[in-house]
Amino acid sequence: MRSALPPLLLLYAALALSLASAPRRAWRLCLGLLALVAGVAATLPPPWHDGVFVGCWISVAVTAAGGLVCRIDRPLAWGLSVNAGLWSGALAAVTGAPLDLLAALPALALLPAAAWALGHLSFPAVRVMSSWLVAVAVLAVTLACLPVTPGYLPDHLE
């Protein structure tokens, strides 16, 4: 079984980088929406397994692309938070590890640091991190969609 922690960490980091360009007054509501939707989605019956992982990685790419935009208005920030909450909750439901949601929360600590960087004209750093997250997510989706090759088969020790 795959771990939910790596995609969750990158999803929350992508959300933090995207919310850094949103109005500061929207942060509290966005983080509340994330927690509420993730908590509700984690209690639902688990949907299909591979589809949730692919959907979460696509959500990482879309959410990280928000960090490449100069300004994000409140409705878009709310939508990104709800999207991240849905996919993270579904991932926790599929893997049966709801505590991974709490373990991934420190990735949201990027939010004040990224906002500070954007405020002090260091926005290329935020954009480079966002584009890196997009690239990692696209690579993860590509690897998940490729046919199984001998190098990716589970070995006999698992």
mmCIF file of C-alpha atoms in Angstrom:
data_model
loop_
_atom_site.group_PDB
_atom_site.id
_atom_site.type_symbol
_atom_site.label_atom_id
_atom_site.label_comp_id
_atom_site.label_asym_id
_atom_site.label_seq_id
_atom_site.Cartn_x
_atom_site.Cartn_y
_atom_site.Cartn_z
ATOM 1 C CA MET A 1 0.000 0.000 0.000
ATOM 2 C CA ARG A 2 1.256 3.458 -0.846
ATOM 3 C CA SER A 3 1.763 6.176 1.722
ATOM 4 C CA ALA A 4 -0.409 9.274 1.611
ATOM 5 C CA LEU A 5 2.179 11.514 3.236
ATOM 6 C CA PRO A 6 4.308 12.586 0.214
ATOM 7 C CA PRO A 7 1.374 13.776 -1.918
ATOM 8 C CA LEU A 8 -0.237 15.403 1.113
ATOM 9 C CA LEU A 9 2.932 17.299 1.995
ATOM 10 C CA LEU A 10 3.333 18.557 -1.553
ATOM 11 C CA LEU A 11 -0.374 19.425 -1.837
ATOM 12 C CA TYR A 12 -0.258 21.495 1.346
ATOM 13 C CA ALA A 13 3.005 23.150 0.275
ATOM 14 C CA ALA A 14 1.438 24.030 -3.085
ATOM 15 C CA LEU A 15 -1.592 25.466 -1.300
ATOM 16 C CA ALA A 16 0.632 27.552 0.964
ATOM 17 C CA LEU A 17 2.543 28.964 -2.011
ATOM 18 C CA SER A 18 -0.697 29.779 -3.814
ATOM 19 C CA LEU A 19 -2.372 31.371 -0.791
ATOM 20 C CA ALA A 20 0.670 33.588 -0.252
ATOM 21 C CA SER A 21 -0.543 35.809 -3.087
ATOM 22 C CA ALA A 22 -4.122 35.879 -1.757
ATOM 23 C CA PRO A 23 -5.354 38.609 0.603
ATOM 24 C CA ARG A 24 -4.230 37.950 4.174
ATOM 25 C CA ARG A 25 -7.794 38.238 5.451
ATOM 26 C CA ALA A 26 -8.702 35.187 3.352
ATOM 27 C CA TRP A 27 -6.029 32.959 4.918
ATOM 28 C CA ARG A 28 -7.961 32.047 8.044
ATOM 29 C CA LEU A 29 -11.108 31.093 6.148
ATOM 30 C CA CYS A 30 -9.092 29.149 3.557
ATOM 31 C CA LEU A 31 -7.282 27.119 6.210
ATOM 32 C CA GLY A 32 -10.583 26.526 8.005
ATOM 33 C CA LEU A 33 -12.166 25.322 4.765
ATOM 34 C CA LEU A 34 -9.198 23.026 4.181
ATOM 35 C CA ALA A 35 -9.524 21.463 7.637
ATOM 36 C CA LEU A 36 -13.317 21.148 7.458
ATOM 37 C CA VAL A 37 -13.469 19.621 3.977
ATOM 38 C CA ALA A 38 -10.513 17.281 4.628
ATOM 39 C CA GLY A 39 -12.095 16.084 7.858
ATOM 40 C CA VAL A 40 -15.436 15.404 6.189
ATOM 41 C CA ALA A 41 -13.865 13.750 3.132
ATOM 42 C CA ALA A 42 -11.708 11.508 5.333
ATOM 43 C CA THR A 43 -14.823 10.026 6.953
ATOM 44 C CA LEU A 44 -16.491 9.102 3.655
ATOM 45 C CA PRO A 45 -16.131 5.564 2.293
ATOM 46 C CA PRO A 46 -12.904 5.240 0.321
ATOM 47 C CA PRO A 47 -13.307 5.572 -3.446
ATOM 48 C CA TRP A 48 -11.130 3.889 -6.058
ATOM 49 C CA HIS A 49 -7.472 3.659 -5.081
ATOM 50 C CA ASP A 50 -5.352 4.634 -8.089
ATOM 51 C CA GLY A 51 -7.758 7.334 -9.195
ATOM 52 C CA VAL A 52 -7.381 9.160 -5.896
ATOM 53 C CA PHE A 53 -3.595 9.186 -6.140
ATOM 54 C CA VAL A 54 -3.684 10.441 -9.740
ATOM 55 C CA GLY A 55 -6.310 13.045 -8.844
ATOM 56 C CA CYS A 56 -4.273 14.232 -5.880
ATOM 57 C CA TRP A 57 -1.145 14.643 -8.003
ATOM 58 C CA ILE A 58 -3.143 16.565 -10.628
ATOM 59 C CA SER A 59 -4.488 18.723 -7.811
ATOM 60 C CA VAL A 60 -0.908 19.384 -6.648
ATOM 61 C CA ALA A 61 -0.042 20.611 -10.150
ATOM 62 C CA VAL A 62 -3.141 22.811 -10.427
ATOM 63 C CA THR A 63 -2.742 24.224 -6.924
ATOM 64 C CA ALA A 64 0.964 24.913 -7.430
ATOM 65 C CA ALA A 65 0.148 26.694 -10.683
ATOM 66 C CA GLY A 66 -1.729 29.188 -8.521
ATOM 67 C CA GLY A 67 1.632 30.221 -7.085
ATOM 68 C CA LEU A 68 2.681 31.335 -10.551
ATOM 69 C CA VAL A 69 -0.107 33.938 -10.660
ATOM 70 C CA CYS A 70 0.614 37.442 -9.395
ATOM 71 C CA ARG A 71 -2.567 37.852 -7.308
ATOM 72 C CA ILE A 72 -5.269 35.409 -6.304
ATOM 73 C CA ASP A 73 -8.691 36.728 -5.373
ATOM 74 C CA ARG A 74 -10.729 35.302 -2.512
ATOM 75 C CA PRO A 75 -13.069 32.997 -4.468
ATOM 76 C CA LEU A 76 -10.128 31.334 -6.214
ATOM 77 C CA ALA A 77 -8.333 30.926 -2.880
ATOM 78 C CA TRP A 78 -11.464 29.359 -1.392
ATOM 79 C CA GLY A 79 -11.750 27.013 -4.360
ATOM 80 C CA LEU A 80 -8.122 25.936 -4.082
ATOM 81 C CA SER A 81 -8.609 25.242 -0.368
ATOM 82 C CA VAL A 82 -11.763 23.186 -0.912
ATOM 83 C CA ASN A 83 -10.046 21.266 -3.725
ATOM 84 C CA ALA A 84 -7.029 20.514 -1.530
ATOM 85 C CA GLY A 85 -9.318 19.450 1.307
ATOM 86 C CA LEU A 86 -11.312 17.085 -0.901
ATOM 87 C CA TRP A 87 -8.268 15.346 -2.337
ATOM 88 C CA SER A 88 -6.398 15.145 0.957
ATOM 89 C CA GLY A 89 -9.447 13.719 2.719
ATOM 90 C CA ALA A 90 -10.022 11.189 -0.063
ATOM 91 C CA LEU A 91 -6.372 10.186 0.118
ATOM 92 C CA ALA A 92 -6.603 9.705 3.878
ATOM 93 C CA ALA A 93 -9.749 7.603 3.406
ATOM 94 C CA VAL A 94 -8.119 5.394 0.764
ATOM 95 C CA THR A 95 -4.928 4.741 2.704
ATOM 96 C CA GLY A 96 -6.687 4.405 6.049
ATOM 97 C CA ALA A 97 -4.262 6.825 7.679
ATOM 98 C CA PRO A 98 -6.189 9.932 8.795
ATOM 99 C CA LEU A 99 -3.275 10.964 11.020
ATOM 100 C CA ASP A 100 -1.303 11.697 7.847
ATOM 101 C CA LEU A 101 -3.515 14.771 7.504
ATOM 102 C CA LEU A 102 -2.053 16.090 10.750
ATOM 103 C CA ALA A 103 1.472 15.009 9.840
ATOM 104 C CA ALA A 104 1.292 17.051 6.624
ATOM 105 C CA LEU A 105 0.143 20.269 8.311
ATOM 106 C CA PRO A 106 3.690 21.635 8.885
ATOM 107 C CA ALA A 107 3.949 22.128 5.112
ATOM 108 C CA LEU A 108 1.460 24.978 5.536
ATOM 109 C CA ALA A 109 4.178 26.846 7.457
ATOM 110 C CA LEU A 110 5.415 27.949 4.037
ATOM 111 C CA LEU A 111 2.483 30.381 3.876
ATOM 112 C CA PRO A 112 3.915 33.259 5.963
ATOM 113 C CA ALA A 113 7.409 32.740 4.540
ATOM 114 C CA ALA A 114 6.147 32.826 0.953
ATOM 115 C CA ALA A 115 3.990 35.884 1.699
ATOM 116 C CA TRP A 116 7.014 37.629 3.182
ATOM 117 C CA ALA A 117 9.063 36.755 0.085
ATOM 118 C CA LEU A 118 6.346 38.109 -2.199
ATOM 119 C CA GLY A 119 6.143 41.296 -0.135
ATOM 120 C CA HIS A 120 9.889 41.882 -0.327
ATOM 121 C CA LEU A 121 10.172 41.450 -4.101
ATOM 122 C CA SER A 122 11.584 37.944 -3.843
ATOM 123 C CA PHE A 123 8.748 36.515 -5.912
ATOM 124 C CA PRO A 124 11.063 34.513 -8.224
ATOM 125 C CA ALA A 125 11.772 32.172 -5.296
ATOM 126 C CA VAL A 126 8.062 31.480 -4.828
ATOM 127 C CA ARG A 127 7.594 30.947 -8.553
ATOM 128 C CA VAL A 128 10.563 28.586 -8.759
ATOM 129 C CA MET A 129 9.185 26.495 -5.877
ATOM 130 C CA SER A 130 5.738 26.480 -7.479
ATOM 131 C CA SER A 131 7.091 25.398 -10.841
ATOM 132 C CA TRP A 132 9.129 22.678 -9.121
ATOM 133 C CA LEU A 133 5.960 21.354 -7.493
ATOM 134 C CA VAL A 134 4.179 21.367 -10.865
ATOM 135 C CA ALA A 135 7.046 19.379 -12.397
ATOM 136 C CA VAL A 136 7.095 16.816 -9.573
ATOM 137 C CA ALA A 137 3.321 16.357 -9.763
ATOM 138 C CA VAL A 138 3.367 15.906 -13.548
ATOM 139 C CA LEU A 139 6.155 13.347 -13.180
ATOM 140 C CA ALA A 140 4.210 11.446 -10.507
ATOM 141 C CA VAL A 141 1.067 11.372 -12.675
ATOM 142 C CA THR A 142 3.089 10.226 -15.670
ATOM 143 C CA LEU A 143 4.666 7.390 -13.692
ATOM 144 C CA ALA A 144 1.264 6.350 -12.348
ATOM 145 C CA CYS A 145 -0.233 6.190 -15.851
ATOM 146 C CA LEU A 146 2.614 4.298 -17.530
ATOM 147 C CA PRO A 147 2.276 0.556 -17.967
ATOM 148 C CA VAL A 148 4.108 -1.535 -15.404
ATOM 149 C CA THR A 149 7.662 -2.357 -16.404
ATOM 150 C CA PRO A 150 9.939 -4.875 -14.677
ATOM 151 C CA GLY A 151 11.752 -2.114 -12.786
ATOM 152 C CA TYR A 152 8.514 -0.954 -11.157
ATOM 153 C CA LEU A 153 7.175 -4.364 -10.133
ATOM 154 C CA PRO A 154 7.140 -4.983 -6.392
ATOM 155 C CA ASP A 155 9.956 -7.269 -5.418
ATOM 156 C CA HIS A 156 9.659 -10.441 -3.406
ATOM 157 C CA LEU A 157 10.645 -8.740 -0.122
ATOM 158 C CA GLU A 158 7.437 -6.726 0.263
#
